[in-house]
Short mmCIF file of C-alpha atoms in Angstrom, two decimals:
data_model
loop_
_atom_site.label_atom_id
_atom_site.label_comp_id
_atom_site.label_asym_id
_atom_site.label_seq_id
_atom_site.Cartn_x
_atom_site.Cartn_y
_atom_site.Cartn_z
CA MET Q 13 -99.45 19.38 -46.58
CA LYS Q 14 -100.54 22.66 -45.00
CA ILE Q 15 -98.03 24.68 -42.95
CA GLN Q 16 -99.11 27.36 -40.52
CA THR Q 17 -96.53 29.49 -38.73
CA GLY Q 18 -96.47 32.11 -36.03
CA ILE Q 19 -93.67 34.16 -34.53
CA ASP Q 20 -93.50 36.61 -31.65
CA ILE Q 21 -90.85 38.76 -29.99
CA ILE Q 22 -91.25 40.68 -26.75
CA GLU Q 23 -89.11 42.96 -24.63
CA ILE Q 24 -88.33 41.27 -21.34
CA GLU Q 25 -88.53 44.66 -19.57
CA ARG Q 26 -92.20 44.93 -20.59
CA ILE Q 27 -92.95 41.62 -18.88
CA LYS Q 28 -90.87 42.59 -15.84
CA LYS Q 29 -92.89 45.80 -15.47
CA ALA Q 30 -96.15 43.83 -15.65
CA MET Q 31 -94.84 41.41 -13.03
CA ASP Q 32 -93.76 44.28 -10.78
CA ARG Q 33 -97.07 46.09 -11.19
CA TRP Q 34 -99.53 43.19 -11.04
CA GLY Q 35 -97.48 40.47 -9.28
CA ASP Q 36 -99.08 37.05 -9.01
CA ASN Q 37 -102.28 38.34 -10.63
CA PHE Q 38 -100.35 38.80 -13.90
CA LEU Q 39 -98.68 35.40 -13.63
CA ASN Q 40 -101.98 33.67 -12.84
CA HIS Q 41 -103.62 35.39 -15.81
CA VAL Q 42 -101.13 34.22 -18.48
CA LEU Q 43 -99.53 31.10 -16.99
CA ASN Q 44 -100.68 27.74 -15.66
CA GLN Q 45 -99.41 26.44 -12.33
CA GLU Q 46 -96.80 24.16 -13.95
CA GLU Q 47 -95.34 27.19 -15.74
CA ILE Q 48 -95.37 29.30 -12.56
CA ASP Q 49 -93.57 26.53 -10.67
CA TYR Q 50 -90.96 26.42 -13.45
CA ILE Q 51 -90.26 30.15 -13.63
CA LYS Q 52 -90.14 30.63 -9.85
CA GLN Q 53 -87.05 28.46 -9.59
CA TYR Q 54 -85.01 31.19 -11.34
CA LYS Q 55 -83.39 34.23 -9.74
CA HIS Q 56 -84.58 36.38 -12.69
CA PRO Q 57 -87.88 34.84 -13.78
CA ALA Q 58 -89.01 37.63 -16.14
CA GLN Q 59 -87.04 36.26 -19.11
CA HIS Q 60 -88.69 32.86 -18.68
CA VAL Q 61 -92.15 34.41 -18.34
CA ALA Q 62 -91.45 36.47 -21.47
CA ALA Q 63 -90.37 33.36 -23.39
CA ARG Q 64 -93.61 31.56 -22.48
CA PHE Q 65 -95.67 34.66 -23.27
CA ALA Q 66 -94.01 34.87 -26.71
CA ALA Q 67 -94.54 31.14 -27.28
CA LYS Q 68 -98.27 31.43 -26.58
CA GLU Q 69 -98.53 34.45 -28.87
CA ALA Q 70 -96.70 32.55 -31.64
CA ILE Q 71 -99.06 29.59 -31.21
CA TYR Q 72 -102.10 31.91 -31.40
CA LYS Q 73 -100.75 33.24 -34.69
CA ALA Q 74 -100.02 29.77 -36.09
CA ILE Q 75 -103.42 28.40 -35.16
CA SER Q 76 -104.96 31.59 -36.53
CA THR Q 77 -108.72 31.39 -36.84
CA ASP Q 78 -108.93 27.60 -36.63
CA GLN Q 79 -110.09 27.81 -33.01
CA THR Q 80 -110.34 30.06 -29.99
CA LEU Q 81 -107.58 29.69 -27.43
CA GLY Q 82 -107.12 31.34 -24.06
CA TRP Q 83 -103.89 31.82 -22.13
CA LYS Q 84 -104.70 28.88 -19.86
CA ASP Q 85 -105.50 26.53 -22.76
CA MET Q 86 -101.74 26.16 -23.33
CA THR Q 87 -98.91 25.17 -21.01
CA ILE Q 88 -95.36 25.71 -22.26
CA LEU Q 89 -93.00 23.13 -20.79
CA ASN Q 90 -89.55 21.70 -21.49
CA ASP Q 91 -88.81 18.04 -22.12
CA ALA Q 92 -85.92 16.15 -20.47
CA ASN Q 93 -83.50 17.61 -23.06
CA GLY Q 94 -84.70 21.18 -22.47
CA CYS Q 95 -86.67 21.39 -25.71
CA PRO Q 96 -89.88 23.42 -25.39
CA TYR Q 97 -93.26 21.92 -26.14
CA CYS Q 98 -96.87 22.89 -25.63
CA LYS Q 99 -99.38 20.87 -23.67
CA PHE Q 100 -102.91 21.90 -24.70
CA LYS Q 101 -106.05 21.72 -22.63
CA GLU Q 102 -108.16 18.77 -23.77
CA GLY Q 103 -110.09 19.55 -26.93
CA LYS Q 104 -107.83 22.47 -27.83
CA GLY Q 105 -104.65 22.93 -29.81
CA ALA Q 106 -102.82 21.17 -32.59
CA ASN Q 107 -101.23 17.74 -32.79
CA ASN Q 108 -98.32 18.58 -35.07
CA LEU Q 109 -96.82 21.63 -33.36
CA THR Q 110 -93.11 22.41 -33.38
CA LEU Q 111 -92.09 25.14 -30.97
CA SER Q 112 -88.85 27.04 -30.55
CA ILE Q 113 -88.21 29.70 -27.90
CA SER Q 114 -85.15 31.73 -26.99
CA HIS Q 115 -84.24 34.75 -24.94
CA SER Q 116 -81.35 37.14 -24.54
CA LYS Q 117 -80.82 39.87 -21.97
CA HIS Q 118 -83.45 42.15 -23.51
CA TYR Q 119 -85.76 40.07 -25.74
CA ALA Q 120 -87.63 36.77 -25.85
CA VAL Q 121 -88.68 35.23 -29.14
CA ALA Q 122 -90.75 32.21 -30.13
CA ASN Q 123 -91.64 30.43 -33.34
CA ALA Q 124 -94.49 27.95 -33.77
CA ILE Q 125 -95.02 25.73 -36.81
CA ILE Q 126 -98.07 23.53 -37.30
CA THR Q 127 -98.23 20.96 -40.10
CA THR Q 128 -101.43 19.25 -41.19
#
């Protein structure tokens, strides 16, 4: 069995500044519509944007050089129990991906593990 892993941490303030500066252009660059709909339901969406940003970065690192991925090739969602998962654009991604994301007041972190 081969295990590939990726991890990312980001300051939520950095994402908030990008959102303040670029607005919807930033959101539309890094998120898909399902993700935008999800984050807009929160009073303070920056932490949720940061968590999804970190998740995508962690997935990039786990997939490594196996394929080329763009921001919009991945959609980070939550299942009925609140567990995060990644929905890949058809023809992209990995089948055996485990994803964990978390955020505090100042940081968002994500870990991606792919087994083959």
